[in-house]
Amino acid sequence: LPSWIDPFKEAFFSNKTESNETNLLPPSPSNSRIQMYSLNIIEGGLIYKLLSPIITRQFKANTPEQDHDSTLMYFGEHVDFRDSLRMHNTLTGYVLLLDGLGRVRWMGSGNATDEEIKSLIECTKELTQTDTKRRKVVPRGKQAVRRNLKQNKTRS
């Protein structure tokens, strides 16, 4: 996933000085509405649930400390979740761009091509600009998730 993450961080989270040198300050998004999370789904039944403390400890050890708050882990089978997002290949990583309501607006998988990176960055910019132009408050939290789930059920 570094082929996706690194260019995205470069576009939205890098602190550049006028001389185009990177600051040593921790990165902050150029648009505070952009957030990045890593969700690791560990499937494999009971054995993985029993080993989850060891796996979690190892993940923490191999994840930079600044990414701990944005790295999530899920242990267990979740076929419906994967099916609804069309994530059928369990051997690859997926990248999803969500809007303020939690709807998938863009998706990619595997190693990123230059065209895919450009598309992801352009779509992200368009989403953040569109919301700003409308000056619409984007609902967040449990109410927004419930509303989104209700809308998806009525469309099915």
mmCIF file of C-alpha atoms in Angstrom:
data_model
loop_
_atom_site.group_PDB
_atom_site.id
_atom_site.type_symbol
_atom_site.label_atom_id
_atom_site.label_comp_id
_atom_site.label_asym_id
_atom_site.label_seq_id
_atom_site.Cartn_x
_atom_site.Cartn_y
_atom_site.Cartn_z
ATOM 1 C CA LEU A 1 0.000 0.000 0.000
ATOM 2 C CA PRO A 2 2.904 2.461 0.121
ATOM 3 C CA SER A 3 2.378 3.044 -3.614
ATOM 4 C CA TRP A 4 -0.971 4.627 -2.637
ATOM 5 C CA ILE A 5 -0.201 6.092 0.773
ATOM 6 C CA ASP A 6 3.053 7.917 0.026
ATOM 7 C CA PRO A 7 1.774 10.033 -2.913
ATOM 8 C CA PHE A 8 -1.482 10.767 -1.039
ATOM 9 C CA LYS A 9 0.437 11.957 2.029
ATOM 10 C CA GLU A 10 2.703 13.994 -0.242
ATOM 11 C CA ALA A 11 -0.326 15.699 -1.810
ATOM 12 C CA PHE A 12 -2.333 16.392 1.346
ATOM 13 C CA PHE A 13 -0.228 15.938 4.469
ATOM 14 C CA SER A 14 3.239 17.256 3.687
ATOM 15 C CA ASN A 15 4.576 20.464 5.198
ATOM 16 C CA LYS A 16 6.625 22.208 2.536
ATOM 17 C CA THR A 17 8.559 25.395 3.031
ATOM 18 C CA GLU A 18 8.921 28.004 0.315
ATOM 19 C CA SER A 19 12.264 26.506 -0.621
ATOM 20 C CA ASN A 20 10.391 23.202 -1.216
ATOM 21 C CA GLU A 21 12.179 21.402 1.613
ATOM 22 C CA THR A 22 10.182 19.201 3.946
ATOM 23 C CA ASN A 23 9.818 20.500 7.520
ATOM 24 C CA LEU A 24 10.655 18.238 10.431
ATOM 25 C CA LEU A 25 7.266 18.977 12.000
ATOM 26 C CA PRO A 26 4.670 16.197 12.098
ATOM 27 C CA PRO A 27 2.517 16.278 8.966
ATOM 28 C CA SER A 28 -0.825 18.043 9.137
ATOM 29 C CA PRO A 29 -3.349 17.953 6.312
ATOM 30 C CA SER A 30 -3.552 20.990 4.095
ATOM 31 C CA ASN A 31 -7.317 20.499 4.373
ATOM 32 C CA SER A 32 -8.296 19.560 7.932
ATOM 33 C CA ARG A 33 -11.309 17.638 6.613
ATOM 34 C CA ILE A 34 -9.078 14.962 5.106
ATOM 35 C CA GLN A 35 -8.379 12.016 7.387
ATOM 36 C CA MET A 36 -6.503 8.826 6.652
ATOM 37 C CA TYR A 37 -7.045 5.461 8.369
ATOM 38 C CA SER A 38 -5.638 1.992 7.963
ATOM 39 C CA LEU A 39 -8.054 -0.888 8.617
ATOM 40 C CA ASN A 40 -6.469 -4.320 8.914
ATOM 41 C CA ILE A 41 -8.931 -7.215 8.707
ATOM 42 C CA ILE A 42 -7.477 -10.434 10.086
ATOM 43 C CA GLU A 43 -9.575 -13.416 9.035
ATOM 44 C CA GLY A 44 -9.007 -17.028 9.899
ATOM 45 C CA GLY A 45 -11.391 -18.127 12.593
ATOM 46 C CA LEU A 46 -10.802 -18.988 16.221
ATOM 47 C CA ILE A 47 -7.023 -19.422 16.046
ATOM 48 C CA TYR A 48 -6.523 -15.790 15.004
ATOM 49 C CA LYS A 49 -8.875 -14.559 17.714
ATOM 50 C CA LEU A 50 -6.828 -16.487 20.265
ATOM 51 C CA LEU A 51 -3.611 -15.032 18.852
ATOM 52 C CA SER A 52 -5.030 -11.504 18.540
ATOM 53 C CA PRO A 53 -3.070 -10.053 21.521
ATOM 54 C CA ILE A 54 0.216 -11.264 20.023
ATOM 55 C CA ILE A 55 -0.703 -10.075 16.522
ATOM 56 C CA THR A 56 -1.837 -6.698 17.884
ATOM 57 C CA ARG A 57 1.395 -6.249 19.847
ATOM 58 C CA GLN A 58 3.448 -7.087 16.730
ATOM 59 C CA PHE A 59 1.403 -4.674 14.584
ATOM 60 C CA LYS A 60 1.988 -1.886 17.116
ATOM 61 C CA ALA A 61 5.715 -2.614 17.163
ATOM 62 C CA ASN A 62 5.882 -2.377 13.344
ATOM 63 C CA THR A 63 3.629 0.685 12.993
ATOM 64 C CA PRO A 64 5.113 4.167 13.499
ATOM 65 C CA GLU A 65 3.839 5.681 16.750
ATOM 66 C CA GLN A 66 2.262 8.670 14.972
ATOM 67 C CA ASP A 67 0.040 6.207 13.033
ATOM 68 C CA HIS A 68 -1.248 4.259 16.073
ATOM 69 C CA ASP A 69 -4.430 6.353 16.446
ATOM 70 C CA SER A 70 -5.332 5.920 12.779
ATOM 71 C CA THR A 71 -4.567 2.182 12.522
ATOM 72 C CA LEU A 72 -7.463 -0.145 13.248
ATOM 73 C CA MET A 73 -7.597 -3.943 13.474
ATOM 74 C CA TYR A 74 -10.539 -6.312 13.131
ATOM 75 C CA PHE A 75 -10.340 -10.030 13.920
ATOM 76 C CA GLY A 76 -12.940 -12.359 12.440
ATOM 77 C CA GLU A 77 -14.808 -13.279 9.292
ATOM 78 C CA HIS A 78 -16.799 -10.536 7.651
ATOM 79 C CA VAL A 79 -17.915 -11.871 4.275
ATOM 80 C CA ASP A 80 -20.883 -9.464 3.957
ATOM 81 C CA PHE A 81 -18.608 -6.476 4.524
ATOM 82 C CA ARG A 82 -16.159 -7.629 1.835
ATOM 83 C CA ASP A 83 -18.976 -8.485 -0.582
ATOM 84 C CA SER A 84 -20.724 -5.130 -0.201
ATOM 85 C CA LEU A 85 -17.455 -3.338 -0.997
ATOM 86 C CA ARG A 86 -16.486 -5.848 -3.728
ATOM 87 C CA MET A 87 -13.279 -6.716 -1.895
ATOM 88 C CA HIS A 88 -13.133 -10.366 -2.972
ATOM 89 C CA ASN A 89 -9.367 -10.771 -3.222
ATOM 90 C CA THR A 90 -8.147 -11.293 0.348
ATOM 91 C CA LEU A 91 -4.493 -11.249 -0.730
ATOM 92 C CA THR A 92 -4.378 -7.598 -1.766
ATOM 93 C CA GLY A 93 -4.806 -4.241 -0.081
ATOM 94 C CA TYR A 94 -7.652 -1.875 -0.933
ATOM 95 C CA VAL A 95 -7.787 1.918 -0.871
ATOM 96 C CA LEU A 96 -11.136 3.654 -0.447
ATOM 97 C CA LEU A 97 -12.011 7.340 -0.532
ATOM 98 C CA LEU A 98 -15.085 8.122 1.550
ATOM 99 C CA ASP A 99 -17.103 11.314 1.589
ATOM 100 C CA GLY A 100 -18.331 13.028 4.756
ATOM 101 C CA LEU A 101 -21.318 10.669 4.920
ATOM 102 C CA GLY A 102 -19.180 7.537 4.745
ATOM 103 C CA ARG A 103 -20.091 6.707 1.132
ATOM 104 C CA VAL A 104 -17.402 5.163 -1.065
ATOM 105 C CA ARG A 105 -16.509 7.673 -3.782
ATOM 106 C CA TRP A 106 -13.352 6.066 -5.128
ATOM 107 C CA MET A 107 -11.680 2.652 -4.784
ATOM 108 C CA GLY A 108 -8.423 1.049 -5.870
ATOM 109 C CA SER A 109 -6.416 -2.075 -5.077
ATOM 110 C CA GLY A 110 -3.014 -3.638 -5.580
ATOM 111 C CA ASN A 111 -0.061 -1.488 -6.620
ATOM 112 C CA ALA A 112 -1.014 2.008 -7.754
ATOM 113 C CA THR A 113 -0.299 3.302 -11.230
ATOM 114 C CA ASP A 114 0.453 6.980 -11.902
ATOM 115 C CA GLU A 115 -2.992 7.388 -13.499
ATOM 116 C CA GLU A 116 -4.727 5.895 -10.443
ATOM 117 C CA ILE A 117 -2.820 8.178 -8.061
ATOM 118 C CA LYS A 118 -3.724 11.200 -10.178
ATOM 119 C CA SER A 119 -7.379 10.117 -10.201
ATOM 120 C CA LEU A 120 -7.441 9.595 -6.405
ATOM 121 C CA ILE A 121 -5.889 13.001 -5.712
ATOM 122 C CA GLU A 122 -8.189 14.800 -8.177
ATOM 123 C CA CYS A 123 -11.271 13.103 -6.718
ATOM 124 C CA THR A 124 -10.180 14.022 -3.172
ATOM 125 C CA LYS A 125 -9.672 17.657 -4.170
ATOM 126 C CA GLU A 126 -13.030 17.737 -5.935
ATOM 127 C CA LEU A 127 -14.852 16.293 -2.917
ATOM 128 C CA THR A 128 -13.312 18.790 -0.510
ATOM 129 C CA GLN A 129 -13.905 21.734 -2.873
ATOM 130 C CA THR A 130 -17.511 20.740 -3.566
ATOM 131 C CA ASP A 131 -18.350 20.602 0.129
ATOM 132 C CA THR A 132 -16.629 23.959 0.705
ATOM 133 C CA LYS A 133 -18.427 25.650 -2.205
ATOM 134 C CA ARG A 134 -21.819 24.504 -0.968
ATOM 135 C CA ARG A 135 -20.906 25.622 2.556
ATOM 136 C CA LYS A 136 -22.862 22.618 3.664
ATOM 137 C CA VAL A 137 -22.246 21.126 7.081
ATOM 138 C CA VAL A 138 -21.312 17.507 6.515
ATOM 139 C CA PRO A 139 -23.018 15.355 9.178
ATOM 140 C CA ARG A 140 -20.719 13.090 11.147
ATOM 141 C CA GLY A 141 -21.075 10.563 13.884
ATOM 142 C CA LYS A 142 -23.657 7.913 14.626
ATOM 143 C CA GLN A 143 -26.605 9.811 13.133
ATOM 144 C CA ALA A 144 -24.856 10.157 9.771
ATOM 145 C CA VAL A 145 -23.947 6.457 9.753
ATOM 146 C CA ARG A 146 -27.540 5.455 10.573
ATOM 147 C CA ARG A 147 -28.913 7.764 7.864
ATOM 148 C CA ASN A 148 -26.432 6.335 5.336
ATOM 149 C CA LEU A 149 -27.384 2.752 6.237
ATOM 150 C CA LYS A 150 -31.093 3.607 5.947
ATOM 151 C CA GLN A 151 -30.557 5.205 2.514
ATOM 152 C CA ASN A 152 -28.606 2.178 1.288
ATOM 153 C CA LYS A 153 -31.380 -0.211 2.444
ATOM 154 C CA THR A 154 -34.065 1.760 0.593
ATOM 155 C CA ARG A 155 -31.995 1.665 -2.609
ATOM 156 C CA SER A 156 -31.616 -2.133 -2.465
#
